[in-house]
Tab-separated table of C-alpha atoms in Angstrom:
chain	number	residue	atom	x	y	z
A	17	MET	CA	0.000	0.000	0.000
A	18	GLU	CA	1.170	3.561	-0.767
A	19	VAL	CA	-0.194	6.956	0.224
A	20	SER	CA	0.610	9.883	-2.055
A	21	THR	CA	-0.968	13.272	-2.884
A	22	GLY	CA	-4.267	12.517	-1.159
A	23	HIS	CA	-4.665	9.081	-2.696
A	24	ILE	CA	-4.351	5.587	-1.265
A	25	TYR	CA	-2.835	2.998	-3.599
A	26	ILE	CA	-3.375	-0.719	-2.887
A	27	ASP	CA	-1.527	-3.486	-4.715
A	28	VAL	CA	-3.726	-6.592	-5.078
A	29	PRO	CA	-1.746	-8.840	-7.453
A	30	ARG	CA	-4.123	-11.865	-7.372
A	31	LEU	CA	-7.351	-9.948	-7.918
A	32	THR	CA	-9.329	-11.441	-10.819
A	33	GLU	CA	-11.570	-9.550	-13.202
A	34	HIS	CA	-14.610	-11.245	-11.617
A	35	GLU	CA	-13.600	-10.167	-8.090
A	36	LEU	CA	-12.965	-6.510	-8.970
A	37	PRO	CA	-16.648	-5.398	-8.918
A	38	LEU	CA	-17.126	-7.097	-5.546
A	39	LEU	CA	-14.130	-5.283	-4.066
A	40	SER	CA	-15.242	-1.962	-5.520
A	41	SER	CA	-18.701	-2.421	-4.032
A	42	ALA	CA	-17.248	-3.165	-0.604
A	43	LEU	CA	-14.879	-0.210	-0.707
A	44	ALA	CA	-17.667	2.141	-1.765
A	45	ASN	CA	-19.215	1.817	1.692
A	46	ILE	CA	-16.160	3.386	3.332
A	47	GLN	CA	-16.927	6.913	4.506
A	48	GLY	CA	-14.842	9.613	2.773
A	49	LEU	CA	-13.971	7.440	-0.213
A	50	ASN	CA	-15.008	9.275	-3.378
A	51	THR	CA	-13.747	7.317	-6.371
A	52	ILE	CA	-12.134	3.971	-7.115
A	53	LYS	CA	-9.859	3.505	-10.144
A	54	VAL	CA	-7.709	0.710	-11.509
A	55	ILE	CA	-4.135	1.721	-12.460
A	56	ASP	CA	-1.290	-0.177	-14.086
A	57	LEU	CA	1.551	0.905	-11.790
A	58	LEU	CA	1.916	2.178	-8.255
A	59	PRO	CA	3.561	5.635	-7.978
A	60	ASN	CA	6.901	4.209	-6.825
A	61	GLU	CA	6.810	1.613	-9.591
A	62	ARG	CA	6.106	4.314	-12.156
A	63	ARG	CA	8.942	6.438	-10.748
A	64	ARG	CA	11.361	3.513	-10.945
A	65	PHE	CA	10.216	2.797	-14.489
A	66	HIS	CA	10.965	6.392	-15.535
A	67	LEU	CA	14.345	6.376	-13.772
A	68	ASP	CA	15.277	3.120	-15.494
A	69	ALA	CA	14.361	4.688	-18.844
A	70	LEU	CA	16.519	7.735	-18.078
A	71	LEU	CA	19.481	5.572	-17.095
A	72	ALA	CA	19.101	3.388	-20.168
A	73	ASN	CA	19.325	6.444	-22.429
A	74	PHE	CA	22.083	8.263	-20.524
A	75	PRO	CA	24.991	8.447	-23.011
A	76	ASP	CA	27.853	8.089	-20.514
A	77	PRO	CA	28.729	4.993	-18.474
A	78	LEU	CA	27.223	5.286	-15.002
A	79	PHE	CA	27.586	3.102	-11.899
A	80	THR	CA	26.318	3.255	-8.344
A	81	VAL	CA	28.569	1.594	-5.772
A	82	ASP	CA	28.518	1.069	-2.026
A	83	ALA	CA	31.299	1.860	0.419
A	84	SER	CA	33.095	-1.420	-0.264
A	85	GLY	CA	33.216	-0.823	-4.006
A	86	THR	CA	30.447	-3.280	-4.878
A	87	ILE	CA	28.420	-2.258	-7.938
A	88	LEU	CA	24.776	-1.731	-6.994
A	89	SER	CA	23.503	-0.725	-10.431
A	90	ALA	CA	24.777	0.235	-13.877
A	91	ASN	CA	23.343	1.524	-17.132
A	92	SER	CA	23.646	0.052	-20.607
A	93	ALA	CA	26.457	2.471	-21.562
A	94	SER	CA	28.532	0.830	-18.804
A	95	ALA	CA	27.668	-2.742	-19.708
A	96	THR	CA	27.896	-2.615	-23.511
A	97	PRO	CA	31.679	-1.968	-23.783
A	98	LEU	CA	32.270	-4.956	-21.495
A	99	GLY	CA	29.956	-7.262	-23.413
A	100	LEU	CA	27.819	-7.789	-20.306
A	101	SER	CA	24.299	-6.967	-19.198
A	102	GLU	CA	23.470	-4.410	-16.541
A	103	ILE	CA	22.260	-7.201	-14.249
A	104	ALA	CA	25.535	-9.100	-14.665
A	105	LEU	CA	27.496	-6.079	-13.396
A	106	GLU	CA	25.548	-5.915	-10.144
A	107	GLY	CA	27.566	-7.417	-7.306
A	108	MET	CA	30.904	-7.118	-9.101
A	109	TYR	CA	33.673	-4.919	-7.670
A	110	ILE	CA	34.356	-1.631	-9.402
A	111	LYS	CA	38.108	-2.286	-9.143
A	112	ASP	CA	37.614	-5.270	-11.467
A	113	ILE	CA	35.914	-3.047	-14.061
A	114	LEU	CA	37.937	0.175	-14.074
A	115	ASP	CA	41.678	0.597	-14.508
A	116	GLY	CA	43.015	3.620	-12.655
A	117	ASP	CA	42.923	5.307	-9.290
A	118	TYR	CA	39.241	5.455	-8.417
A	119	ALA	CA	39.793	5.513	-4.615
A	120	VAL	CA	38.256	2.027	-4.215
A	121	ALA	CA	34.519	2.454	-4.434
A	122	ALA	CA	34.912	6.225	-4.225
A	123	THR	CA	34.461	6.211	-0.451
A	124	SER	CA	36.435	9.394	0.131
A	125	GLN	CA	34.373	12.224	1.576
A	126	GLN	CA	36.142	14.711	-0.690
A	127	GLN	CA	34.801	15.024	-4.212
A	128	LYS	CA	38.093	15.280	-6.056
A	129	GLN	CA	38.591	16.685	-9.531
A	130	LEU	CA	37.980	14.480	-12.546
A	131	GLN	CA	40.241	11.429	-12.519
A	132	GLU	CA	41.419	9.528	-15.551
A	133	VAL	CA	40.386	5.858	-15.758
A	134	THR	CA	39.883	3.307	-18.523
A	135	LEU	CA	36.873	1.097	-19.205
A	136	ALA	CA	37.346	-1.726	-21.697
A	137	GLY	CA	40.544	-0.040	-22.893
A	138	GLN	CA	38.915	3.347	-23.564
A	139	PRO	CA	39.943	6.486	-21.610
A	140	TYR	CA	37.355	8.312	-19.512
A	141	LEU	CA	37.300	11.078	-16.923
A	142	LEU	CA	35.691	9.852	-13.706
A	143	GLU	CA	33.268	12.125	-11.849
A	144	ARG	CA	32.057	11.107	-8.406
A	145	GLN	CA	28.725	12.176	-6.933
A	146	LEU	CA	28.157	11.321	-3.260
A	147	MET	CA	24.633	9.976	-2.960
A	148	HIS	CA	24.122	10.224	0.807
A	149	SER	CA	25.989	10.094	4.095
A	150	THR	CA	25.312	9.343	7.739
A	151	HIS	CA	27.072	9.774	11.065
A	152	SER	CA	29.315	6.838	11.940
A	153	ARG	CA	27.592	3.822	13.333
A	154	ALA	CA	28.345	0.114	13.372
A	155	THR	CA	26.503	-1.177	10.321
A	156	SER	CA	27.534	-3.515	7.585
A	157	ASN	CA	27.302	-0.953	4.785
A	158	THR	CA	29.087	2.091	6.229
A	159	ILE	CA	32.702	2.993	6.916
A	160	GLN	CA	33.740	3.776	10.484
A	161	ASP	CA	35.191	7.212	11.091
A	162	SER	CA	37.154	7.707	14.297
A	163	ASN	CA	36.342	11.427	14.291
A	164	LYS	CA	32.620	10.701	14.072
A	165	GLN	CA	32.276	12.712	10.874
A	166	PRO	CA	29.589	11.866	8.295
A	167	THR	CA	30.682	8.855	6.252
A	168	ILE	CA	29.823	7.876	2.737
A	169	GLN	CA	27.387	5.028	2.133
A	170	ASP	CA	26.797	4.982	-1.620
A	171	CYS	CA	28.320	6.862	-4.523
A	172	MET	CA	27.504	7.438	-8.184
A	173	LEU	CA	30.344	7.226	-10.709
A	174	ILE	CA	29.925	8.939	-14.080
A	175	LEU	CA	32.488	8.309	-16.818
A	176	HIS	CA	32.821	11.190	-19.297
A	177	THR	CA	34.747	10.954	-22.543
A	178	PRO	CA	37.405	13.703	-22.766
A	179	THR	CA	35.660	15.194	-25.806
A	180	ARG	CA	32.383	15.505	-23.889
A	181	VAL	CA	34.164	17.369	-21.080
A	182	GLY	CA	35.826	19.596	-23.655
A	183	HIS	CA	32.455	20.327	-25.226
A	184	HIS	CA	31.030	21.444	-21.866
A	185	ILE	CA	34.030	23.747	-21.316
A	186	SER	CA	33.627	25.102	-24.836
A	187	LYS	CA	29.964	25.995	-24.294
A	188	VAL	CA	30.953	28.091	-21.289
A	189	GLN	CA	33.777	29.816	-23.207
A	190	MET	CA	31.842	30.570	-26.378
A	191	GLY	CA	29.336	32.892	-24.732
A	192	ASN	CA	27.062	34.589	-27.278
A	193	ILE	CA	29.267	34.138	-30.339
A	194	LYS	CA	26.925	32.956	-33.100
A	195	GLY	CA	28.948	33.385	-36.281
A	196	LEU	CA	30.675	35.817	-38.587
A	197	ASN	CA	27.488	37.774	-39.248
A	198	THR	CA	27.472	38.868	-35.589
A	199	ILE	CA	30.802	40.697	-35.929
A	200	ALA	CA	30.201	44.442	-36.231
A	201	GLY	CA	31.733	46.390	-39.096
A	202	GLN	CA	30.430	47.235	-42.559
A	203	SER	CA	33.499	48.909	-44.044
A	204	ALA	CA	34.897	47.504	-47.269
A	205	ALA	CA	37.935	46.183	-45.396
A	206	MET	CA	35.843	44.333	-42.810
A	207	LEU	CA	33.396	42.944	-45.355
A	208	GLN	CA	36.326	41.521	-47.303
A	209	VAL	CA	37.814	39.906	-44.181
A	210	LYS	CA	34.460	38.423	-43.125
A	211	SER	CA	33.872	37.063	-46.619
A	212	ARG	CA	37.259	35.378	-46.653
A	213	ALA	CA	36.724	34.019	-43.142
A	214	GLN	CA	33.413	32.512	-44.256
A	215	GLN	CA	35.207	30.729	-47.096
A	216	PHE	CA	37.895	29.431	-44.736
A	217	ALA	CA	35.386	28.202	-42.147
A	218	SER	CA	34.597	24.975	-43.998
A	219	VAL	CA	38.235	24.144	-44.821
A	220	HIS	CA	39.840	21.747	-42.344
A	221	ALA	CA	43.310	23.284	-42.464
A	222	PRO	CA	45.383	25.455	-40.107
A	223	LEU	CA	44.353	29.115	-40.063
A	224	LEU	CA	46.661	31.949	-39.005
A	225	ILE	CA	45.011	35.210	-37.928
A	226	GLN	CA	47.295	38.245	-37.814
A	227	GLY	CA	46.570	41.731	-36.593
A	228	GLU	CA	47.417	44.347	-34.015
A	229	THR	CA	46.405	43.994	-30.387
A	230	GLY	CA	42.687	44.597	-29.912
A	231	THR	CA	41.588	43.995	-33.511
A	232	GLY	CA	39.444	40.970	-32.589
A	233	LYS	CA	41.584	37.952	-33.466
A	234	GLU	CA	39.990	35.629	-30.906
A	235	LEU	CA	36.533	36.907	-31.824
A	236	PHE	CA	37.172	35.912	-35.445
A	237	ALA	CA	38.590	32.541	-34.390
A	238	ARG	CA	35.447	31.712	-32.412
A	239	ALA	CA	33.192	32.953	-35.208
A	240	VAL	CA	35.053	30.860	-37.804
A	241	HIS	CA	34.554	27.796	-35.601
A	242	GLN	CA	30.850	28.575	-35.222
A	243	ALA	CA	30.514	28.852	-39.010
A	244	SER	CA	32.340	25.554	-39.607
A	245	PRO	CA	30.832	22.077	-40.172
A	246	TRP	CA	32.246	21.002	-36.779
A	247	SER	CA	30.710	23.852	-34.781
A	248	SER	CA	28.900	21.344	-32.550
A	249	ALA	CA	32.283	20.096	-31.284
A	250	ALA	CA	34.494	21.869	-28.755
A	251	PHE	CA	36.380	25.136	-29.223
A	252	LEU	CA	39.155	25.505	-26.632
A	253	ALA	CA	41.631	28.385	-26.369
A	254	LEU	CA	45.127	28.733	-24.921
A	255	ASN	CA	47.094	31.977	-24.596
A	256	CYS	CA	50.731	31.043	-25.205
A	257	ALA	CA	51.973	34.304	-23.677
A	258	ALA	CA	50.131	33.852	-20.390
A	259	LEU	CA	51.930	30.710	-19.174
A	260	PRO	CA	55.539	29.540	-18.824
A	261	GLU	CA	56.899	26.984	-21.283
A	262	ASN	CA	56.267	23.879	-19.160
A	263	LEU	CA	52.659	24.827	-18.434
A	264	VAL	CA	51.935	25.622	-22.084
A	265	GLU	CA	53.185	22.145	-22.977
A	266	SER	CA	51.162	20.332	-20.306
A	267	GLU	CA	47.995	22.364	-20.939
A	268	LEU	CA	48.175	21.704	-24.667
A	269	PHE	CA	49.365	18.089	-24.749
A	270	GLY	CA	48.368	16.866	-21.275
A	271	TYR	CA	50.567	14.802	-19.007
A	272	ALA	CA	50.862	11.195	-17.885
A	273	SER	CA	50.710	9.870	-14.336
A	274	GLY	CA	53.656	11.095	-12.262
A	275	ALA	CA	55.054	13.200	-15.107
A	276	PHE	CA	56.387	15.888	-12.766
A	277	SER	CA	56.223	17.092	-9.192
A	278	GLY	CA	52.750	18.361	-8.383
A	279	ALA	CA	51.055	16.437	-11.195
A	280	THR	CA	47.921	14.487	-10.332
A	281	ARG	CA	48.637	10.777	-9.990
A	282	ASP	CA	46.092	9.952	-12.693
A	283	GLY	CA	47.472	12.268	-15.363
A	284	LYS	CA	45.433	14.812	-17.265
A	285	PRO	CA	44.302	15.185	-20.886
A	286	GLY	CA	45.356	18.370	-22.650
A	287	LEU	CA	43.318	20.725	-24.799
A	288	LEU	CA	44.042	18.701	-27.933
A	289	GLU	CA	42.388	15.609	-26.462
A	290	LEU	CA	39.511	17.552	-24.931
A	291	ALA	CA	38.787	19.247	-28.266
A	292	ASP	CA	39.046	16.101	-30.420
A	293	GLY	CA	36.826	16.648	-33.457
A	294	GLY	CA	36.685	20.401	-32.847
A	295	THR	CA	38.997	23.422	-32.793
A	296	VAL	CA	41.955	24.521	-30.663
A	297	PHE	CA	42.829	28.228	-30.733
A	298	LEU	CA	46.409	29.179	-29.873
A	299	ASP	CA	46.568	32.896	-29.152
A	300	GLU	CA	49.904	34.743	-29.244
A	301	ILE	CA	51.560	31.817	-31.039
A	302	GLY	CA	54.615	34.026	-31.590
A	303	GLU	CA	55.377	33.794	-27.853
A	304	MET	CA	55.574	29.976	-27.870
A	305	SER	CA	59.014	28.565	-27.021
A	306	THR	CA	60.973	26.761	-29.735
A	307	TYR	CA	60.835	23.566	-27.646
A	308	VAL	CA	57.024	23.501	-27.637
A	309	GLN	CA	57.055	24.601	-31.292
A	310	ALA	CA	58.934	21.406	-32.189
A	311	LYS	CA	56.309	19.280	-30.450
A	312	LEU	CA	53.492	21.228	-32.084
A	313	LEU	CA	55.126	20.776	-35.501
A	314	ARG	CA	54.932	17.006	-35.157
A	315	PHE	CA	51.246	17.210	-34.303
A	316	VAL	CA	50.525	19.495	-37.260
A	317	GLN	CA	52.345	17.090	-39.577
A	318	ASP	CA	50.637	13.817	-38.641
A	319	GLY	CA	48.109	14.508	-35.876
A	320	THR	CA	50.073	12.584	-33.226
A	321	PHE	CA	51.791	13.565	-29.986
A	322	LEU	CA	52.918	12.239	-26.620
A	323	ARG	CA	51.667	13.535	-23.318
A	324	VAL	CA	54.304	15.048	-21.060
A	325	GLY	CA	56.005	12.047	-19.454
A	326	GLY	CA	53.884	9.663	-21.495
A	327	LYS	CA	54.833	6.739	-23.719
A	328	LYS	CA	51.523	6.098	-25.481
A	329	GLU	CA	51.136	7.967	-28.772
A	330	GLN	CA	47.907	9.941	-29.065
A	331	LYS	CA	46.233	10.595	-32.422
A	332	ILE	CA	43.726	13.415	-32.494
A	333	ASN	CA	41.686	15.154	-35.199
A	334	VAL	CA	41.665	18.855	-34.349
A	335	ARG	CA	41.617	22.016	-36.426
A	336	LEU	CA	44.232	24.563	-35.349
A	337	ILE	CA	43.583	28.301	-35.454
A	338	CYS	CA	46.520	30.454	-34.354
A	339	ALA	CA	46.800	34.192	-33.832
A	340	THR	CA	49.619	36.666	-33.355
A	341	HIS	CA	50.282	40.394	-33.395
A	342	ARG	CA	53.939	39.758	-34.231
A	343	ASN	CA	55.704	39.292	-37.573
A	344	LEU	CA	56.425	35.562	-37.715
A	345	GLU	CA	58.711	35.920	-40.726
A	346	GLN	CA	60.919	38.337	-38.807
A	347	LEU	CA	60.866	36.049	-35.767
A	348	ALA	CA	61.927	33.156	-38.004
A	349	LYS	CA	64.869	35.194	-39.333
A	350	GLU	CA	65.896	35.916	-35.756
A	351	GLY	CA	65.708	32.228	-34.844
A	352	LEU	CA	62.810	32.766	-32.439
A	353	PHE	CA	60.200	30.899	-34.474
A	354	ARG	CA	60.562	27.738	-36.533
A	355	GLU	CA	60.252	28.521	-40.218
A	356	ASP	CA	58.829	25.063	-41.018
A	357	LEU	CA	56.119	25.501	-38.380
A	358	MET	CA	55.303	28.975	-39.691
A	359	TYR	CA	54.558	27.563	-43.142
A	360	ARG	CA	52.504	24.726	-41.643
A	361	LEU	CA	50.354	27.126	-39.632
A	362	ASN	CA	49.981	29.701	-42.402
A	363	VAL	CA	48.035	27.513	-44.834
A	364	LEU	CA	45.068	29.888	-44.561
A	365	ASN	CA	45.594	33.485	-43.514
A	366	LEU	CA	43.437	36.336	-42.256
A	367	THR	CA	44.899	39.787	-41.640
A	368	LEU	CA	42.615	42.015	-39.575
A	369	PRO	CA	42.783	45.749	-40.349
A	370	PRO	CA	43.461	48.161	-37.470
A	371	LEU	CA	40.605	50.444	-36.499
A	372	ARG	CA	42.372	53.562	-37.808
A	373	GLU	CA	42.242	52.061	-41.327
A	374	ARG	CA	38.459	51.631	-41.227
A	375	PRO	CA	37.199	54.824	-39.557
A	376	GLU	CA	33.763	54.412	-41.150
A	377	ASP	CA	33.152	51.567	-38.651
A	378	ILE	CA	33.973	53.637	-35.574
A	379	LEU	CA	30.565	55.235	-35.037
A	380	ASP	CA	28.699	51.953	-35.561
A	381	LEU	CA	31.001	50.267	-33.061
A	382	ALA	CA	30.646	53.157	-30.637
A	383	THR	CA	26.847	52.940	-30.790
A	384	LEU	CA	27.018	49.194	-30.150
A	385	PHE	CA	29.427	49.547	-27.224
A	386	VAL	CA	27.467	52.388	-25.635
A	387	ALA	CA	24.265	50.318	-25.691
A	388	ARG	CA	26.092	47.278	-24.323
A	389	ALA	CA	27.728	49.262	-21.519
A	390	ALA	CA	24.463	50.933	-20.542
A	391	ASN	CA	22.806	47.530	-20.340
A	392	GLN	CA	25.604	46.164	-18.142
A	393	ILE	CA	25.591	49.185	-15.845
A	394	ASP	CA	21.779	49.293	-15.901
A	395	CYS	CA	21.395	52.919	-16.912
A	396	PRO	CA	19.659	54.729	-19.808
A	397	THR	CA	21.564	54.561	-23.095
A	398	PRO	CA	23.219	57.949	-23.714
A	399	THR	CA	23.587	59.580	-27.110
A	400	ILE	CA	26.928	60.620	-28.588
A	401	SER	CA	27.291	64.312	-29.392
A	402	THR	CA	28.616	65.557	-32.720
A	403	GLN	CA	31.773	66.852	-31.052
A	404	ALA	CA	32.386	63.461	-29.439
A	405	LYS	CA	31.882	61.751	-32.799
A	406	ILE	CA	34.502	64.034	-34.339
A	407	LEU	CA	36.982	63.094	-31.645
A	408	LEU	CA	36.220	59.363	-31.842
A	409	THR	CA	36.700	59.220	-35.603
A	410	SER	CA	39.886	61.320	-35.493
A	411	TYR	CA	41.688	59.349	-32.799
A	412	ALA	CA	44.436	56.906	-33.808
A	413	TRP	CA	43.183	54.040	-31.561
A	414	PRO	CA	46.479	52.228	-30.938
A	415	GLY	CA	44.521	49.692	-28.862
A	416	ASN	CA	41.966	49.287	-31.655
A	417	VAL	CA	38.436	47.996	-31.001
A	418	ARG	CA	39.200	46.833	-27.469
A	419	GLN	CA	40.410	50.306	-26.521
A	420	LEU	CA	37.287	51.911	-27.985
A	421	GLU	CA	35.018	49.555	-26.046
A	422	ASN	CA	36.888	50.054	-22.776
A	423	LEU	CA	36.926	53.837	-23.181
A	424	LEU	CA	33.167	54.058	-23.711
A	425	PHE	CA	32.435	51.666	-20.858
A	426	ARG	CA	34.508	53.762	-18.450
A	427	THR	CA	32.916	56.954	-19.732
A	428	ILE	CA	29.392	55.682	-19.054
A	429	ALA	CA	30.348	54.121	-15.724
A	430	ILE	CA	31.838	57.387	-14.444
A	431	ASN	CA	29.482	59.986	-15.913
A	432	LYS	CA	26.102	58.317	-16.563
A	433	ASN	CA	25.036	61.439	-18.460
A	434	LYS	CA	22.299	61.507	-21.078
A	435	THR	CA	24.835	62.626	-23.672
A	436	ILE	CA	28.496	61.762	-24.168
A	437	ASP	CA	30.403	64.836	-25.293
A	438	ALA	CA	34.031	65.465	-26.154
A	439	ASN	CA	34.870	66.663	-22.657
A	440	ASP	CA	33.740	63.332	-21.198
A	441	LEU	CA	36.155	61.511	-23.479
A	442	HIS	CA	39.009	63.885	-22.615
A	443	LEU	CA	38.434	63.254	-18.922
A	444	ILE	CA	39.043	59.556	-19.452
A	445	GLY	CA	42.440	60.062	-21.023
A	446	ILE	CA	42.322	60.921	-24.714
A	447	ALA	CA	45.197	63.348	-25.073
A	448	ASP	CA	45.206	66.556	-27.068
A	449	ASN	CA	47.648	65.194	-29.638
A	450	THR	CA	45.509	62.272	-30.835
A	451	ILE	CA	44.370	63.724	-34.152
A	452	ILE	CA	46.146	61.660	-36.778
A	453	ASN	CA	47.993	62.743	-39.889
A	454	LYS	CA	46.118	66.040	-40.187
A	455	ALA	CA	46.993	69.678	-39.766
A	456	GLU	CA	45.061	70.936	-36.777
A	457	PRO	CA	42.176	73.292	-37.761
A	458	ASP	CA	42.268	76.851	-36.497
A	459	ASN	CA	38.939	76.656	-34.651
A	460	TRP	CA	36.103	74.330	-33.661
A	461	LYS	CA	33.890	75.120	-36.678
A	462	ALA	CA	36.750	74.360	-39.038
A	463	ALA	CA	37.352	71.053	-37.266
A	464	GLN	CA	33.668	70.161	-37.533
A	465	ALA	CA	33.583	71.073	-41.223
A	466	GLU	CA	36.686	68.990	-41.883
A	467	PHE	CA	35.116	66.027	-40.122
A	468	GLU	CA	31.814	66.376	-41.993
A	469	LYS	CA	33.525	66.588	-45.366
A	470	ASP	CA	35.716	63.574	-44.671
A	471	LEU	CA	32.794	61.508	-43.350
A	472	LEU	CA	30.454	62.369	-46.233
A	473	THR	CA	33.166	61.709	-48.823
A	474	ARG	CA	33.769	58.207	-47.481
A	475	LEU	CA	30.139	57.222	-46.913
A	476	TYR	CA	28.704	58.666	-50.143
A	477	LYS	CA	30.500	55.926	-52.084
A	478	HIS	CA	28.519	53.283	-50.204
A	479	TYR	CA	25.217	55.203	-49.895
A	480	PRO	CA	24.995	56.954	-53.292
A	481	SER	CA	21.814	58.978	-52.739
A	482	THR	CA	20.887	61.749	-50.348
A	483	ARG	CA	18.046	59.711	-48.842
A	484	LYS	CA	20.179	56.592	-48.249
A	485	LEU	CA	22.992	58.655	-46.764
A	486	ALA	CA	20.556	60.650	-44.622
A	487	LYS	CA	19.064	57.427	-43.260
A	488	ARG	CA	22.545	56.106	-42.511
A	489	LEU	CA	23.475	59.255	-40.559
A	490	ASP	CA	20.004	59.764	-39.045
A	491	VAL	CA	19.493	63.292	-40.404
A	492	SER	CA	17.160	64.818	-43.013
A	493	HIS	CA	17.955	64.312	-46.690
A	494	THR	CA	17.836	68.082	-47.251
A	495	THR	CA	20.644	68.512	-44.696
A	496	ILE	CA	22.710	65.930	-46.570
A	497	ALA	CA	21.996	67.579	-49.926
A	498	ASP	CA	23.057	70.986	-48.578
A	499	LYS	CA	26.277	69.573	-47.104
A	500	LEU	CA	27.192	67.726	-50.311
A	501	ARG	CA	26.773	70.923	-52.326
A	502	ALA	CA	28.680	72.999	-49.772
A	503	TYR	CA	31.670	70.630	-49.817
A	504	GLY	CA	31.504	69.931	-53.558
A	505	ILE	CA	31.153	66.174	-53.029
A	506	THR	CA	30.050	64.063	-55.997
A	507	ILE	CA	30.176	60.339	-56.734
């Protein structure tokens, strides 16, 4: 009998069809009993049925074990690689199934990081979930603890493939990157780069992205991956300039058990293994040591490598995208970068233009960044004054798009005014000598006229009518017509 949600459930297994009406008639005389129904399963039976269905369809091997390491249950993903049934696994010891340090039945009270084990010769990363605990007492299925701390009774073991773990990490890293069409910039230079990147996305070959700091190299790398046929696989990134040589090597290639002091006893897969079938992005590849370059060269040549301290050769299918702000050819001449690796990585090439070479994108980017910053800070979106626009489009932007975004974010965070004017930008650190390659006008009106003429000259080529250009600049078409005549601008 079960009681649940205001109902009483009675299991009568030997009740015949002839006896059912008699029982119903007898039960109907009970005060407070409203309805009588026949059901196929009791609530707990139905719950177990649904849980069994979930376990059967769970893609990763899964075990539950007690404190002694005895398998209590297993799903089909655990049994199939061993050629056994789920029932046959029950009662076996987990140490007879898994190779590796699994802390014998996972009885430790500390949920350690993922540990590497093998099941039927295949590598997995073991995750332990403690199912329940109790204070120490003398029972046959608990472990005594002299300090009378809670002790583990049962534990669930989930075996993840390295690529599945890499995919989960990738989903966190990717954020809101959806593809190349989400990258702002409609200048001719940016449209050309995005078009080429779209062509390269479907080609499974190394891609080298070059450009100054802040031009969006990692953004393009992620967008290229998202536009590729293997976008559902992992995208994992490593900054070669952020870590010392030995850590770059171990993070990229992984390490075997006991490879070095401080290494986990089970070893650890590197980014290449975690991203198998997907993409690995190596940022600042020009900062990589020649020792790691030699190891990377071998992988690029035949797709194989050894973990640090390992003896087993790994073969992985990964697309490499590398980025640098440095001149690799010059580094090769100086002996700081392997020439053979440079050619291997530079099969496909994207060169991102600096922001100063595409000033027509500055105002669109500024509008985007202002809206984004206002949303983050939770304040009304300010407008950008004409004087501020003049300054933004005249500045050299040595830090490129990243500098523009950071400047506008700080401006909004500090001022929170309804309008951003030139003085707000000066307060944040744009110096007086930032106008590039131009003789300084004598007065403010001359500066504004110079800006208007330059802006209209550039945009009129892409918006060859007064109405189109007026819509682009959000002014009346008569204003545009008057300005074009005043400055003598024609197509």
